[in-house]
């Protein structure tokens, strides 16, 4: 449904006299309800912008522009040649997601600039003001430039009006995005990834990121002094940031703004800044839950490679198919099925995999046929080892094989510190590679989810076969390292997941990992693992544990019931790194589901049920930490009970140390 409205926009043109006797031109753009505003100005013929939330200053006047090859800058001696104003109010539907209908409502100001002398190059800056934040991007139009364009630096800065506590992970780390979050003052940061979420001393919650990242380097944020951050584009191996010809359009530079951190989670600004769905027939794109020959490899029960402990054998695969059938889970991931797995596969050495030849003791045709007979679909796996030259030479034959074998989803891994042992995952080369794979997969009717990925910038709106990705420190770290602290999953919804869905792989029941490496465990209760199915959104949710650990467990009923596609999402409470409670409405029924988790502290949370339909009665099916349960004390004990509730009621959730609660509200 598209509902255009008349232009309602506050753009004020002021001509002010500067001490240098030069004119200063200023334009202010308000969001539809006036919650946020962006002010653009030419200050000494150089572009600057500032951001306010109501009367609160968020970004003080900050620099804009570019540096090209040989120190050639596009920042000074500019003039305004035209200004355009527009507004948009539309409601569009997600193919799948955490909210079905999304409103896209903004006011836009486009400023057309031109150099006064010399090359007289043109540069457009597009600003959009939303009630949940602001965005802007640069458009360098085609203007007869024959030589290649080499961007050496983007000069965009963000001069924060106030300091604040930031939750961050470092940029340019060999572990990519797989680091624990640190919280510290903005004024103490180094260079960090986005999303960068900040609780400002002004009382606002803000998050920096980018949207619609296409054929460009992704941005990190470098601290340059005080409370100023600067765009730091990820370079090619030779130091060039972006290579292009004739023209370029940057991703949107985004700043989500909210009165409290929980409101950031239900902002859809990133999605709204992407192009509409480009896939005409989306009937083949489905969300689902799946089991996998995966956790056993991480805890050491199986190996990824061929040999005595090989996980991906025909025998094991058939056994897992039978488990899937018995548990009612209709998708199964098999990792390590193809030729090339050795104990050194993960080393940075351009490892060679085949993506069409079966590993020893595995028969892909036999396994997919057996799965189909049992109502189970296999999820394919491609581990590139970051040797993309090898992978891209086989991608068509690999995708064709999956299509032939009735496989509709592929997980693609990129273990390695750099792509082709040379380029950053999040540089322009990686950005273009990941977008190419998504489009190529669509040609073969394949859904994709990436591990060791480029960050999400909302491309799932345009290519809804781009289902999920890792892009953070996930469950597997609990299997073979000191693990993730209890606060980690209470940080992710406010940080990493603001970018988009994550394949965290929750739902481990045996949190003590009795069959795993000595001293390794999941630092949570089993009830918290249930709650993560609601709190950490993914359209493809892995039930990560060994399937035998689910058999005859009453709590598995919640995993059977909980959906992977939602009509609506509400965040009921939360503090970053401490706790969060999320409620989501099933798109296929009138039922609601709730997940609530805490960090290492036990706590009681009072939950008001006013999100339920007024006048209706629901059966609350509650799965919670048993009395006295915590991560170190009887962590697998789940108390299950039922209660009649309505919208006027409230519930008190008792969460143990690193505990949780999961509830299905079944409408009567």
Coordinates of C-alpha atoms in Angstrom, one line a residue, residues 38-568:
X38 CA 19.4 18.3 10.1
X39 CA 21.0 21.7 9.3
X40 CA 23.2 22.0 6.3
X41 CA 25.4 25.0 5.8
X42 CA 28.2 26.3 3.6
X43 CA 30.8 27.6 6.1
X44 CA 33.6 29.4 4.3
X45 CA 32.4 27.6 1.1
X46 CA 32.8 24.2 2.8
X47 CA 29.9 21.9 3.5
X48 CA 28.9 21.1 7.1
X49 CA 25.9 19.5 8.7
X50 CA 24.5 19.4 12.3
X51 CA 21.7 17.3 13.9
X52 CA 19.3 18.1 16.7
X53 CA 16.7 16.0 18.5
X54 CA 14.1 18.5 19.5
X55 CA 16.1 21.2 21.4
X56 CA 18.9 18.7 22.2
X57 CA 22.0 19.1 20.1
X58 CA 23.2 15.7 18.9
X59 CA 25.8 16.5 16.2
X60 CA 27.6 19.8 16.2
X61 CA 28.5 21.3 12.8
X62 CA 30.7 18.6 11.2
X63 CA 32.7 18.4 8.0
X64 CA 31.8 16.7 4.8
X65 CA 33.7 15.9 1.5
X66 CA 36.2 13.6 -0.2
X67 CA 39.9 13.3 -1.0
X68 CA 40.8 11.7 -4.3
X69 CA 44.1 10.5 -5.7
X70 CA 47.2 12.8 -5.3
X71 CA 45.6 14.8 -2.5
X72 CA 42.9 16.2 -4.7
X73 CA 40.0 17.2 -2.4
X74 CA 36.4 18.0 -3.0
X75 CA 35.6 20.0 0.2
X76 CA 36.3 23.7 -0.3
X77 CA 35.4 26.5 -2.7
X78 CA 31.8 25.1 -3.2
X79 CA 28.6 26.9 -4.0
X80 CA 25.0 25.9 -4.0
X81 CA 23.5 25.7 -7.4
X82 CA 20.1 24.2 -6.6
X83 CA 18.0 22.8 -3.7
X84 CA 15.2 20.2 -4.0
X85 CA 12.7 19.3 -1.4
X86 CA 10.5 16.2 -1.2
X87 CA 8.6 14.0 1.2
X88 CA 7.5 10.4 1.4
X89 CA 5.0 8.4 3.3
X90 CA 4.5 4.8 2.3
X91 CA 3.8 1.5 4.0
X92 CA 5.5 -1.6 2.5
X93 CA 5.4 -5.2 3.4
X94 CA 8.4 -7.4 4.2
X95 CA 8.6 -10.8 2.6
X96 CA 9.6 -12.0 6.0
X97 CA 10.9 -10.3 9.1
X98 CA 10.4 -9.1 12.6
X99 CA 7.6 -6.8 11.5
X100 CA 5.3 -7.4 8.5
X101 CA 4.2 -3.8 7.6
X102 CA 6.8 -1.0 7.8
X103 CA 6.1 2.7 7.5
X104 CA 8.6 4.7 5.5
X105 CA 8.0 8.4 6.4
X106 CA 10.6 11.0 5.9
X107 CA 11.3 14.5 4.5
X108 CA 14.2 15.0 2.1
X109 CA 16.5 17.8 1.1
X110 CA 18.9 17.5 -1.8
X111 CA 21.6 20.1 -2.0
X112 CA 23.4 20.4 -5.4
X113 CA 26.9 21.8 -5.1
X114 CA 29.5 22.9 -7.6
X115 CA 33.1 23.9 -7.3
X116 CA 33.5 27.6 -8.1
X117 CA 36.7 27.3 -10.1
X118 CA 39.2 24.9 -11.6
X119 CA 37.5 21.5 -12.3
X120 CA 34.0 22.8 -11.5
X121 CA 33.0 19.4 -10.3
X122 CA 29.4 18.8 -9.0
X123 CA 28.5 17.0 -5.8
X124 CA 24.9 16.3 -4.5
X125 CA 24.2 15.6 -0.9
X126 CA 20.8 14.0 0.0
X127 CA 19.5 14.4 3.5
X128 CA 16.5 12.5 5.0
X129 CA 15.0 13.3 8.3
X130 CA 12.9 10.5 10.0
X131 CA 11.3 10.6 13.4
X132 CA 13.6 7.8 14.5
X133 CA 16.8 9.3 13.1
X134 CA 18.5 10.9 10.2
X135 CA 20.5 9.8 7.1
X136 CA 22.5 11.4 4.3
X137 CA 24.5 10.3 1.4
X138 CA 26.7 11.7 -1.4
X139 CA 25.9 11.5 -5.1
X140 CA 28.8 12.3 -7.4
X141 CA 26.9 12.6 -10.8
X142 CA 28.3 11.6 -14.1
X143 CA 30.0 14.8 -15.5
X144 CA 32.3 13.8 -18.3
X145 CA 35.2 12.5 -16.2
X146 CA 37.0 10.0 -18.3
X147 CA 39.7 8.8 -15.9
X148 CA 39.0 6.3 -13.1
X149 CA 38.0 7.8 -9.8
X150 CA 40.1 6.7 -6.8
X151 CA 38.6 7.8 -3.4
X152 CA 41.4 8.0 -0.9
X153 CA 39.4 9.3 2.0
X154 CA 35.9 10.4 3.0
X155 CA 35.9 13.4 5.2
X156 CA 32.6 13.0 6.9
X157 CA 32.8 13.6 10.6
X158 CA 30.4 13.2 13.5
X159 CA 31.2 15.8 16.2
X160 CA 29.0 14.7 19.1
X161 CA 27.6 17.4 21.3
X162 CA 28.0 15.2 24.3
X163 CA 30.2 12.3 25.5
X164 CA 28.5 9.0 26.4
X165 CA 29.0 5.3 26.9
X166 CA 29.6 3.4 23.7
X167 CA 29.4 -0.3 23.1
X168 CA 32.0 -1.2 20.5
X169 CA 34.1 -3.9 18.9
X170 CA 37.5 -3.0 17.2
X171 CA 37.8 -2.6 13.4
X172 CA 40.6 -4.2 11.4
X173 CA 40.9 -7.3 13.6
X174 CA 41.7 -10.7 12.2
X175 CA 38.6 -12.0 13.9
X176 CA 36.4 -9.6 11.8
X177 CA 33.3 -9.0 13.9
X178 CA 33.8 -11.9 16.3
X179 CA 34.8 -10.0 19.4
X180 CA 33.2 -9.3 22.7
X181 CA 31.8 -5.8 23.1
X182 CA 33.5 -3.3 25.3
X183 CA 31.8 -0.3 26.9
X184 CA 33.7 2.9 27.3
X185 CA 33.4 6.7 26.8
X186 CA 33.2 7.9 23.2
X187 CA 36.2 10.2 24.0
X188 CA 38.4 7.1 24.6
X189 CA 37.6 5.1 21.5
X190 CA 40.1 4.0 18.8
X191 CA 38.6 2.8 15.5
X192 CA 35.5 0.7 15.7
X193 CA 32.9 -1.1 13.7
X194 CA 29.3 0.0 13.2
X195 CA 26.6 -0.3 14.4
X196 CA 28.1 1.8 17.2
X197 CA 25.5 2.3 20.0
X198 CA 25.9 5.1 22.5
X199 CA 24.0 6.1 25.6
X200 CA 24.7 9.9 25.5
X201 CA 25.2 12.0 28.5
X202 CA 22.3 14.1 27.1
X203 CA 20.0 11.1 27.9
X204 CA 19.5 10.0 24.3
X205 CA 20.3 6.6 22.9
X206 CA 21.9 6.8 19.4
X207 CA 23.4 4.3 17.0
X208 CA 25.7 5.0 14.0
X209 CA 25.6 2.7 11.0
X210 CA 25.1 2.8 7.2
X211 CA 22.4 1.6 4.8
X212 CA 22.3 0.3 1.2
X213 CA 26.0 -0.5 1.0
X214 CA 26.6 -1.1 -2.8
X215 CA 29.9 -1.0 -4.7
X216 CA 31.6 1.0 -2.0
X217 CA 33.9 0.4 1.0
X218 CA 32.1 -0.1 4.2
X219 CA 32.8 2.4 6.9
X220 CA 34.3 2.1 10.3
X221 CA 34.5 5.0 12.7
X222 CA 37.8 6.5 13.9
X223 CA 38.0 8.6 17.0
X224 CA 39.9 11.8 16.1
X225 CA 39.8 13.6 19.4
X226 CA 37.3 14.8 22.0
X227 CA 33.9 13.4 21.1
X228 CA 34.5 13.6 17.3
X229 CA 34.3 10.5 15.1
X230 CA 35.3 10.3 11.5
X231 CA 34.3 8.0 8.7
X232 CA 37.2 5.6 8.0
X233 CA 36.5 3.7 4.8
X234 CA 38.0 0.1 4.7
X235 CA 40.8 0.1 2.1
X236 CA 41.9 -2.2 -0.6
X237 CA 45.3 -3.9 -0.1
X238 CA 47.0 -1.0 -1.9
X239 CA 45.4 1.7 0.3
X240 CA 42.8 3.0 -2.2
X241 CA 39.5 3.2 -0.4
X242 CA 37.1 3.1 -3.4
X243 CA 37.6 2.5 -7.1
X244 CA 35.0 3.6 -9.5
X245 CA 34.5 5.3 -12.9
X246 CA 32.3 8.2 -14.1
X247 CA 30.1 8.6 -11.0
X248 CA 29.4 7.1 -7.5
X249 CA 26.8 7.1 -4.8
X250 CA 27.8 6.4 -1.3
X251 CA 25.8 4.3 1.2
X252 CA 23.6 6.2 3.5
X253 CA 25.3 7.5 6.6
X254 CA 22.8 6.7 9.3
X255 CA 22.1 7.9 12.9
X256 CA 19.2 6.3 14.7
X257 CA 18.0 8.4 17.7
X258 CA 15.7 7.4 20.5
X259 CA 14.8 8.5 24.0
X260 CA 15.8 5.0 25.4
X261 CA 17.9 2.1 24.0
X262 CA 14.9 -0.3 23.6
X263 CA 13.4 2.1 21.0
X264 CA 16.4 1.6 18.8
X265 CA 15.5 -2.0 18.3
X266 CA 12.1 -1.3 16.7
X267 CA 13.5 1.4 14.4
X268 CA 13.4 0.3 10.7
X269 CA 15.3 3.2 9.3
X270 CA 18.1 1.0 7.9
X271 CA 15.6 -1.1 5.9
X272 CA 13.7 2.0 4.7
X273 CA 16.9 3.3 3.1
X274 CA 17.3 0.3 0.9
X275 CA 15.7 -0.2 -2.5
X276 CA 12.4 -2.2 -2.8
X277 CA 12.3 -5.9 -3.4
X278 CA 13.9 -6.8 -6.7
X279 CA 12.7 -10.4 -6.8
X280 CA 9.3 -10.7 -8.5
X281 CA 8.4 -14.2 -7.3
X282 CA 9.2 -14.7 -3.7
X283 CA 7.1 -17.7 -3.1
X284 CA 10.2 -19.9 -2.8
X285 CA 11.7 -17.8 0.0
X286 CA 10.8 -19.4 3.3
X287 CA 11.8 -19.0 7.0
X288 CA 12.4 -22.1 9.1
X289 CA 14.1 -23.9 12.0
X290 CA 16.8 -26.4 11.4
X291 CA 19.0 -29.0 13.1
X292 CA 22.6 -29.6 12.1
X293 CA 25.6 -31.8 12.1
X294 CA 27.4 -28.8 13.6
X295 CA 27.5 -28.6 17.4
X296 CA 29.0 -32.1 17.6
X297 CA 32.0 -30.8 15.5
X298 CA 32.5 -27.8 17.7
X299 CA 32.4 -29.7 21.0
X300 CA 34.8 -32.4 19.6
X301 CA 32.4 -35.3 19.2
X302 CA 32.9 -35.2 15.5
X303 CA 35.6 -33.7 13.2
X304 CA 34.9 -31.4 10.2
X305 CA 37.4 -33.4 8.1
X306 CA 37.5 -36.9 6.7
X307 CA 38.6 -39.7 9.1
X308 CA 37.7 -41.7 12.1
X309 CA 35.6 -39.0 13.8
X310 CA 34.1 -37.5 10.5
X311 CA 30.8 -35.9 11.2
X312 CA 29.5 -35.7 7.6
X313 CA 29.0 -39.3 6.7
X314 CA 26.1 -40.9 5.0
X315 CA 25.4 -42.9 8.2
X316 CA 25.4 -39.9 10.5
X317 CA 23.4 -37.8 8.0
X318 CA 20.7 -40.5 7.8
X319 CA 20.6 -40.7 11.6
X320 CA 20.2 -36.9 11.8
X321 CA 17.4 -37.1 9.2
X322 CA 15.6 -39.6 11.4
X323 CA 16.1 -37.3 14.4
X324 CA 14.7 -34.4 12.4
X325 CA 11.7 -36.4 11.4
X326 CA 11.0 -37.5 15.0
X327 CA 11.4 -34.0 16.4
X328 CA 9.2 -32.4 13.7
X329 CA 12.0 -30.1 12.4
X330 CA 12.0 -30.2 8.6
X331 CA 15.4 -28.8 7.7
X332 CA 18.9 -30.2 8.4
X333 CA 22.3 -28.5 7.9
X334 CA 25.2 -30.8 7.0
X335 CA 28.7 -29.3 7.2
X336 CA 31.8 -30.9 5.8
X337 CA 30.0 -33.1 3.2
X338 CA 32.3 -32.0 0.3
X339 CA 35.9 -32.8 -0.7
X340 CA 38.7 -30.8 0.7
X341 CA 38.3 -30.9 4.4
X342 CA 41.6 -31.4 6.3
X343 CA 42.8 -30.5 9.8
X344 CA 44.4 -27.4 8.3
X345 CA 41.4 -26.1 6.4
X346 CA 41.0 -23.0 8.5
X347 CA 44.6 -21.7 8.0
X348 CA 45.2 -18.7 5.9
X349 CA 46.7 -20.6 3.0
X350 CA 44.2 -20.4 0.0
X351 CA 42.8 -23.8 0.9
X352 CA 41.2 -25.7 -2.0
X353 CA 37.7 -27.1 -1.6
X354 CA 35.6 -28.8 -4.2
X355 CA 31.9 -27.8 -4.1
X356 CA 30.6 -30.6 -6.2
X357 CA 32.6 -33.7 -5.1
X358 CA 31.5 -35.8 -2.1
X359 CA 33.8 -36.4 0.9
X360 CA 34.8 -39.9 1.6
X361 CA 31.9 -41.9 3.3
X362 CA 29.3 -39.4 2.1
X363 CA 26.9 -39.6 -0.8
X364 CA 24.9 -36.4 -1.4
X365 CA 22.4 -38.0 -3.7
X366 CA 21.7 -40.8 -1.2
X367 CA 21.3 -38.4 1.7
X368 CA 19.1 -35.9 -0.1
X369 CA 16.9 -38.7 -1.4
X370 CA 16.6 -40.2 2.1
X371 CA 15.8 -36.8 3.5
X372 CA 13.1 -36.2 1.0
X373 CA 11.5 -39.5 1.8
X374 CA 11.3 -38.5 5.4
X375 CA 10.0 -35.0 4.8
X376 CA 13.3 -33.2 5.6
X377 CA 15.1 -30.7 3.4
X378 CA 18.9 -30.5 3.5
X379 CA 20.5 -27.1 4.0
X380 CA 23.7 -26.9 1.9
X381 CA 27.1 -25.7 3.1
X382 CA 30.0 -24.1 1.3
X383 CA 33.1 -23.2 3.3
X384 CA 35.3 -21.0 1.1
X385 CA 38.2 -20.7 3.5
X386 CA 38.2 -17.1 2.1
X387 CA 39.7 -18.5 -1.1
X388 CA 37.2 -16.7 -3.3
X389 CA 39.2 -17.3 -6.5
X390 CA 38.5 -21.0 -6.0
X391 CA 34.9 -20.5 -4.9
X392 CA 33.8 -18.2 -7.7
X393 CA 35.3 -20.5 -10.3
X394 CA 32.9 -23.2 -9.1
X395 CA 29.9 -21.2 -7.9
X396 CA 27.6 -21.9 -10.9
X397 CA 28.3 -25.7 -10.9
X398 CA 27.9 -25.7 -7.1
X399 CA 24.6 -23.9 -7.1
X400 CA 23.3 -26.0 -10.0
X401 CA 24.1 -29.2 -8.0
X402 CA 22.1 -27.9 -5.1
X403 CA 19.2 -27.1 -7.3
X404 CA 19.3 -30.6 -8.8
X405 CA 19.4 -32.2 -5.4
X406 CA 16.4 -30.2 -4.1
X407 CA 18.4 -28.0 -1.8
X408 CA 17.0 -24.4 -1.5
X409 CA 19.2 -22.9 1.2
X410 CA 23.0 -22.6 1.4
X411 CA 25.2 -21.5 4.3
X412 CA 28.4 -19.9 3.1
X413 CA 31.4 -19.5 5.3
X414 CA 34.5 -17.3 4.9
X415 CA 36.9 -18.4 7.6
X416 CA 40.2 -16.5 7.3
X417 CA 41.5 -13.1 8.3
X418 CA 41.3 -11.7 4.7
X419 CA 39.6 -12.6 1.5
X420 CA 42.0 -14.3 -1.0
X421 CA 44.5 -13.7 1.9
X422 CA 44.7 -10.1 0.7
X423 CA 41.5 -8.0 1.0
X424 CA 39.5 -7.2 4.1
X425 CA 36.1 -8.8 4.2
X426 CA 34.4 -5.4 4.6
X427 CA 36.3 -3.5 1.9
X428 CA 34.9 -2.7 -1.5
X429 CA 36.1 -6.1 -2.9
X430 CA 34.2 -8.0 -0.2
X431 CA 31.1 -5.8 -0.5
X432 CA 30.9 -6.5 -4.2
X433 CA 31.6 -10.2 -3.7
X434 CA 28.8 -10.7 -1.1
X435 CA 26.3 -8.8 -3.2
X436 CA 27.2 -10.8 -6.3
X437 CA 26.7 -14.1 -4.4
X438 CA 23.2 -13.1 -3.2
X439 CA 22.2 -12.2 -6.8
X440 CA 23.7 -15.3 -8.2
X441 CA 21.9 -17.5 -5.6
X442 CA 18.6 -15.9 -6.6
X443 CA 19.2 -17.1 -10.2
X444 CA 19.2 -20.6 -8.8
X445 CA 16.3 -20.2 -6.4
X446 CA 18.6 -20.3 -3.4
X447 CA 18.3 -18.6 0.0
X448 CA 21.6 -17.6 1.4
X449 CA 23.0 -17.0 4.9
X450 CA 26.6 -16.0 5.4
X451 CA 29.2 -16.7 8.1
X452 CA 32.2 -14.5 8.5
X453 CA 30.2 -12.0 6.4
X454 CA 30.1 -8.4 5.4
X455 CA 27.9 -6.5 7.9
X456 CA 24.2 -6.2 7.2
X457 CA 23.1 -2.8 5.8
X458 CA 19.5 -3.7 5.0
X459 CA 19.9 -5.5 1.7
X460 CA 17.4 -8.1 2.7
X461 CA 14.7 -5.6 1.6
X462 CA 16.0 -5.6 -1.9
X463 CA 17.1 -9.3 -2.0
X464 CA 14.9 -11.2 0.5
X465 CA 16.8 -14.4 -0.3
X466 CA 19.6 -12.8 1.8
X467 CA 18.3 -14.4 5.0
X468 CA 20.7 -14.0 7.9
X469 CA 24.3 -13.8 8.7
X470 CA 26.7 -14.3 11.6
X471 CA 28.8 -11.1 11.9
X472 CA 29.3 -11.4 15.7
X473 CA 30.6 -13.7 18.3
X474 CA 28.1 -16.6 18.3
X475 CA 27.3 -19.8 20.2
X476 CA 30.3 -21.8 19.0
X477 CA 32.7 -19.8 21.2
X478 CA 31.0 -21.6 24.1
X479 CA 32.2 -24.9 22.8
X480 CA 36.0 -24.5 22.6
X481 CA 36.9 -21.2 24.3
X482 CA 36.3 -19.5 27.6
X483 CA 32.9 -18.7 26.0
X484 CA 30.6 -15.7 25.9
X485 CA 29.9 -14.0 29.2
X486 CA 26.2 -13.8 30.3
X487 CA 26.0 -10.1 29.3
X488 CA 26.9 -10.9 25.7
X489 CA 23.4 -11.8 24.5
X490 CA 21.9 -8.8 26.4
X491 CA 24.2 -6.5 24.4
X492 CA 23.6 -8.0 20.9
X493 CA 20.0 -6.7 20.5
X494 CA 21.2 -3.1 21.1
X495 CA 24.2 -3.4 18.9
X496 CA 24.9 -6.0 16.2
X497 CA 21.2 -6.9 15.7
X498 CA 20.3 -3.2 14.9
X499 CA 21.9 -4.0 11.5
X500 CA 19.8 -7.1 10.8
X501 CA 19.1 -10.8 11.7
X502 CA 21.9 -12.9 13.1
X503 CA 22.5 -16.7 12.9
X504 CA 23.5 -16.9 16.6
X505 CA 22.5 -20.6 16.8
X506 CA 20.7 -20.7 20.2
X507 CA 18.7 -23.5 21.9
X508 CA 21.4 -25.6 23.5
X509 CA 19.7 -27.7 26.2
X510 CA 22.8 -29.3 27.6
X511 CA 24.4 -26.0 28.6
X512 CA 27.0 -27.9 30.7
X513 CA 28.1 -29.6 27.5
X514 CA 28.6 -33.0 29.1
X515 CA 30.0 -34.6 25.9
X516 CA 32.3 -31.7 25.1
X517 CA 35.7 -30.4 26.0
X518 CA 36.5 -30.3 29.7
X519 CA 35.9 -27.0 31.3
X520 CA 33.9 -25.6 28.4
X521 CA 30.2 -24.8 28.7
X522 CA 27.4 -22.4 27.7
X523 CA 27.2 -19.6 30.3
X524 CA 23.4 -19.6 30.6
X525 CA 20.5 -21.6 31.8
X526 CA 18.4 -23.8 29.4
X527 CA 15.4 -21.5 29.9
X528 CA 17.6 -18.6 28.6
X529 CA 18.4 -20.6 25.5
X530 CA 14.7 -20.9 24.9
X531 CA 14.2 -17.2 25.3
X532 CA 17.0 -16.4 22.8
X533 CA 14.7 -17.8 20.1
X534 CA 12.6 -14.7 20.5
X535 CA 15.2 -12.2 21.7
X536 CA 17.8 -12.8 18.9
X537 CA 15.9 -12.6 15.6
X538 CA 16.8 -14.8 12.6
X539 CA 14.4 -16.1 9.9
X540 CA 16.5 -19.3 10.0
X541 CA 16.8 -20.4 13.6
X542 CA 19.1 -23.3 14.3
X543 CA 18.3 -25.6 17.2
X544 CA 22.0 -26.0 17.9
X545 CA 22.3 -28.8 20.3
X546 CA 22.9 -32.5 19.6
X547 CA 19.4 -33.8 18.6
X548 CA 19.5 -36.6 21.1
X549 CA 19.5 -33.9 23.8
X550 CA 16.0 -32.8 22.7
X551 CA 14.3 -36.2 22.8
X552 CA 11.7 -36.5 25.5
X553 CA 12.4 -33.1 26.9
X554 CA 9.1 -31.2 27.7
X555 CA 10.8 -27.9 27.1
X556 CA 11.3 -28.8 23.4
X557 CA 7.6 -28.0 22.9
X558 CA 8.5 -24.3 22.9
X559 CA 11.1 -24.9 20.1
X560 CA 8.4 -26.7 18.2
X561 CA 5.9 -23.9 18.6
X562 CA 8.0 -20.7 18.3
X563 CA 7.7 -19.1 14.8
X564 CA 10.5 -17.6 12.6
X565 CA 8.4 -15.0 10.9
X566 CA 6.5 -12.2 12.7
X567 CA 3.7 -9.8 12.3
X568 CA 5.0 -7.3 14.9

